[in-house]
Amino acid sequence: MDTLIAAKLHNRFRLFDRDGDGRVTKNDYDHLAQRLAQAAGQDPGSPAARKLRAEYDAGWARMSGHHGRGMDAELDEDEFVTAWYAVSHDTGFDEAVLPIVDEVITAMDTDGDQHLQPHEFTTWLDAYGVPADAAAAAFTRLDRDGDGRISRDELTHAFHEYFTGTDPDLPGNWLYGPLPH
């Protein structure tokens, strides 16, 4: 695996492992889906919140399944990175990642304009624990056309670059703010 992709996936692990126990579980996925729904102002029983949970459940099933484990699995950092790489590369980005991206965009697009405004984007990243200044810097990088909002295409492109891009200058590397050194 390319070292830049590995660094991005290790960063993603830290975003999921909010309690810092060195493991990611379905509970971590569930909590993230809940935080995203709350950040978007969605009631836990709303269609958007249910769809988020369903996509995060499916994502966890793919992750734990990669290691031959069930939904009650615990993945350490290296297992998480290996599984994410396999899921996003072997299963296929469009099949494994885009459904989650679509549900996140749908939930976070609170004004329904099919774009993420700066406050919607920073609210989304706040649910991951990304500081506001890092989210603002990421927004600037990901708003490729400079229109002050991020389209579904721009965000999809950023996700693709984050999970598959090996060029350190790609804007998508900033999807969750600057990478830790």
CSV table of C-alpha atoms in Angstrom, one decimal:
chain,number,residue,atom,x,y,z
A,1,MET,CA,0.0,0.0,0.0
A,2,ASP,CA,1.3,3.5,-0.9
A,3,THR,CA,2.6,5.4,2.1
A,4,LEU,CA,0.4,8.4,1.6
A,5,ILE,CA,-2.7,6.3,1.3
A,6,ALA,CA,-1.6,4.5,4.5
A,7,ALA,CA,-1.2,7.8,6.3
A,8,LYS,CA,-4.7,8.9,5.3
A,9,LEU,CA,-6.2,5.7,6.5
A,10,HIS,CA,-4.3,5.9,9.8
A,11,ASN,CA,-5.8,9.4,10.1
A,12,ARG,CA,-9.2,8.0,9.4
A,13,PHE,CA,-8.7,5.4,12.2
A,14,ARG,CA,-8.0,8.2,14.7
A,15,LEU,CA,-11.2,9.9,13.6
A,16,PHE,CA,-13.2,6.8,14.3
A,17,ASP,CA,-11.4,5.8,17.5
A,18,ARG,CA,-12.8,8.8,19.5
A,19,ASP,CA,-12.3,7.0,22.9
A,20,GLY,CA,-8.7,6.4,22.1
A,21,ASP,CA,-8.8,2.7,23.1
A,22,GLY,CA,-6.8,1.6,20.0
A,23,ARG,CA,-9.7,-0.3,18.6
A,24,VAL,CA,-12.7,0.5,16.3
A,25,THR,CA,-15.9,-1.4,16.8
A,26,LYS,CA,-19.4,-1.3,15.4
A,27,ASN,CA,-20.2,0.9,18.4
A,28,ASP,CA,-17.8,3.5,17.1
A,29,TYR,CA,-19.5,3.3,13.7
A,30,ASP,CA,-22.9,3.6,15.4
A,31,HIS,CA,-21.8,6.6,17.4
A,32,LEU,CA,-20.4,8.4,14.4
A,33,ALA,CA,-23.7,7.8,12.5
A,34,GLN,CA,-25.6,9.3,15.5
A,35,ARG,CA,-23.2,12.3,15.7
A,36,LEU,CA,-23.7,12.9,12.0
A,37,ALA,CA,-27.5,12.8,12.3
A,38,GLN,CA,-27.5,15.1,15.3
A,39,ALA,CA,-25.1,17.5,13.6
A,40,ALA,CA,-27.5,17.6,10.7
A,41,GLY,CA,-30.4,18.3,13.0
A,42,GLN,CA,-32.0,14.9,12.2
A,43,ASP,CA,-34.2,13.2,14.7
A,44,PRO,CA,-32.8,9.7,15.4
A,45,GLY,CA,-35.9,8.1,13.8
A,46,SER,CA,-35.9,10.3,10.7
A,47,PRO,CA,-35.4,8.7,7.3
A,48,ALA,CA,-32.0,10.4,6.9
A,49,ALA,CA,-30.8,9.2,10.3
A,50,ARG,CA,-32.0,5.6,9.5
A,51,LYS,CA,-30.2,5.7,6.1
A,52,LEU,CA,-27.0,6.9,7.7
A,53,ARG,CA,-27.1,4.1,10.2
A,54,ALA,CA,-27.9,1.5,7.5
A,55,GLU,CA,-24.9,2.7,5.4
A,56,TYR,CA,-22.6,2.7,8.4
A,57,ASP,CA,-23.8,-0.8,9.4
A,58,ALA,CA,-23.1,-2.0,5.8
A,59,GLY,CA,-19.7,-0.3,6.0
A,60,TRP,CA,-18.9,-2.0,9.2
A,61,ALA,CA,-20.0,-5.3,7.9
A,62,ARG,CA,-17.6,-4.9,5.0
A,63,MET,CA,-14.8,-3.9,7.3
A,64,SER,CA,-15.2,-6.7,9.8
A,65,GLY,CA,-16.0,-9.2,7.1
A,66,HIS,CA,-12.7,-8.5,5.4
A,67,HIS,CA,-11.0,-10.1,8.4
A,68,GLY,CA,-13.6,-12.9,8.5
A,69,ARG,CA,-15.3,-11.5,11.6
A,70,GLY,CA,-18.8,-10.6,12.5
A,71,MET,CA,-20.5,-7.4,13.6
A,72,ASP,CA,-19.1,-7.7,17.1
A,73,ALA,CA,-15.5,-7.5,15.9
A,74,GLU,CA,-12.8,-5.1,17.2
A,75,LEU,CA,-10.2,-3.9,14.7
A,76,ASP,CA,-6.9,-2.5,15.8
A,77,GLU,CA,-5.3,0.3,13.8
A,78,ASP,CA,-3.4,-1.9,11.4
A,79,GLU,CA,-6.5,-4.1,10.8
A,80,PHE,CA,-8.7,-1.1,10.2
A,81,VAL,CA,-6.2,0.4,7.7
A,82,THR,CA,-5.9,-3.0,5.9
A,83,ALA,CA,-9.7,-3.4,5.8
A,84,TRP,CA,-10.4,0.1,4.5
A,85,TYR,CA,-7.8,-0.3,1.8
A,86,ALA,CA,-9.3,-3.6,0.7
A,87,VAL,CA,-12.8,-2.3,0.9
A,88,SER,CA,-12.1,0.8,-1.1
A,89,HIS,CA,-9.8,-0.8,-3.6
A,90,ASP,CA,-10.9,-4.5,-3.9
A,91,THR,CA,-14.6,-4.2,-3.3
A,92,GLY,CA,-14.6,-1.0,-5.4
A,93,PHE,CA,-14.8,2.6,-4.5
A,94,ASP,CA,-18.2,3.1,-6.1
A,95,GLU,CA,-19.8,0.2,-4.4
A,96,ALA,CA,-18.1,0.5,-1.0
A,97,VAL,CA,-17.7,4.2,-0.4
A,98,LEU,CA,-20.1,6.2,-2.5
A,99,PRO,CA,-23.3,5.0,-0.8
A,100,ILE,CA,-22.0,6.3,2.5
A,101,VAL,CA,-20.9,9.6,0.8
A,102,ASP,CA,-24.3,10.0,-0.7
A,103,GLU,CA,-26.1,9.6,2.6
A,104,VAL,CA,-23.7,11.9,4.4
A,105,ILE,CA,-24.2,14.6,1.8
A,106,THR,CA,-28.0,14.1,1.9
A,107,ALA,CA,-28.1,14.4,5.7
A,108,MET,CA,-25.6,17.3,6.0
A,109,ASP,CA,-27.2,19.3,3.1
A,110,THR,CA,-29.7,20.9,5.5
A,111,ASP,CA,-30.8,23.6,3.1
A,112,GLY,CA,-31.4,21.0,0.3
A,113,ASP,CA,-29.5,22.8,-2.4
A,114,GLN,CA,-27.4,19.7,-3.4
A,115,HIS,CA,-24.2,21.5,-2.1
A,116,LEU,CA,-22.4,21.7,1.2
A,117,GLN,CA,-22.2,25.3,2.4
A,118,PRO,CA,-19.2,26.2,4.7
A,119,HIS,CA,-21.3,25.8,7.9
A,120,GLU,CA,-22.7,22.4,6.7
A,121,PHE,CA,-19.2,21.2,5.8
A,122,THR,CA,-17.6,22.3,9.1
A,123,THR,CA,-20.6,20.8,11.0
A,124,TRP,CA,-20.0,17.5,9.2
A,125,LEU,CA,-16.3,17.5,10.1
A,126,ASP,CA,-17.0,18.5,13.7
A,127,ALA,CA,-19.0,15.3,14.1
A,128,TYR,CA,-15.7,13.5,13.2
A,129,GLY,CA,-13.8,15.6,15.7
A,130,VAL,CA,-12.0,17.8,13.2
A,131,PRO,CA,-11.3,21.3,14.6
A,132,ALA,CA,-13.1,24.2,12.9
A,133,ASP,CA,-9.9,25.8,11.6
A,134,ALA,CA,-8.8,22.5,9.9
A,135,ALA,CA,-12.3,22.1,8.5
A,136,ALA,CA,-12.2,25.6,7.1
A,137,ALA,CA,-8.9,25.0,5.5
A,138,ALA,CA,-10.2,21.7,4.0
A,139,PHE,CA,-13.3,23.5,2.7
A,140,THR,CA,-11.1,26.0,0.8
A,141,ARG,CA,-9.1,23.2,-0.8
A,142,LEU,CA,-12.1,21.1,-1.7
A,143,ASP,CA,-14.2,23.9,-3.3
A,144,ARG,CA,-12.4,23.4,-6.6
A,145,ASP,CA,-14.5,25.9,-8.6
A,146,GLY,CA,-14.3,28.6,-5.8
A,147,ASP,CA,-18.0,29.2,-5.7
A,148,GLY,CA,-18.2,29.1,-1.9
A,149,ARG,CA,-19.9,25.7,-1.7
A,150,ILE,CA,-18.9,22.1,-2.3
A,151,SER,CA,-21.0,20.2,-4.8
A,152,ARG,CA,-21.7,16.5,-4.7
A,153,ASP,CA,-19.3,16.0,-7.5
A,154,GLU,CA,-16.5,17.9,-5.7
A,155,LEU,CA,-17.0,15.9,-2.6
A,156,THR,CA,-17.2,12.6,-4.4
A,157,HIS,CA,-14.0,13.6,-6.2
A,158,ALA,CA,-12.4,14.5,-2.8
A,159,PHE,CA,-13.3,11.1,-1.3
A,160,HIS,CA,-11.9,9.3,-4.3
A,161,GLU,CA,-8.6,11.2,-4.0
A,162,TYR,CA,-8.5,10.6,-0.2
A,163,PHE,CA,-8.9,6.8,-0.5
A,164,THR,CA,-7.0,6.2,-3.7
A,165,GLY,CA,-4.8,9.2,-4.5
A,166,THR,CA,-1.0,8.9,-4.3
A,167,ASP,CA,-0.1,12.5,-5.2
A,168,PRO,CA,0.6,14.5,-2.1
A,169,ASP,CA,-0.7,17.7,-3.7
A,170,LEU,CA,-4.3,16.4,-4.4
A,171,PRO,CA,-7.0,18.6,-2.8
A,172,GLY,CA,-8.8,15.5,-1.6
A,173,ASN,CA,-6.0,14.7,0.8
A,174,TRP,CA,-7.5,17.5,2.9
A,175,LEU,CA,-10.9,15.8,3.2
A,176,TYR,CA,-10.6,15.7,7.0
A,177,GLY,CA,-8.2,18.6,7.4
A,178,PRO,CA,-4.5,18.5,7.1
A,179,LEU,CA,-2.9,15.2,7.7
A,180,PRO,CA,-0.9,14.8,10.9
A,181,HIS,CA,2.8,14.6,10.4
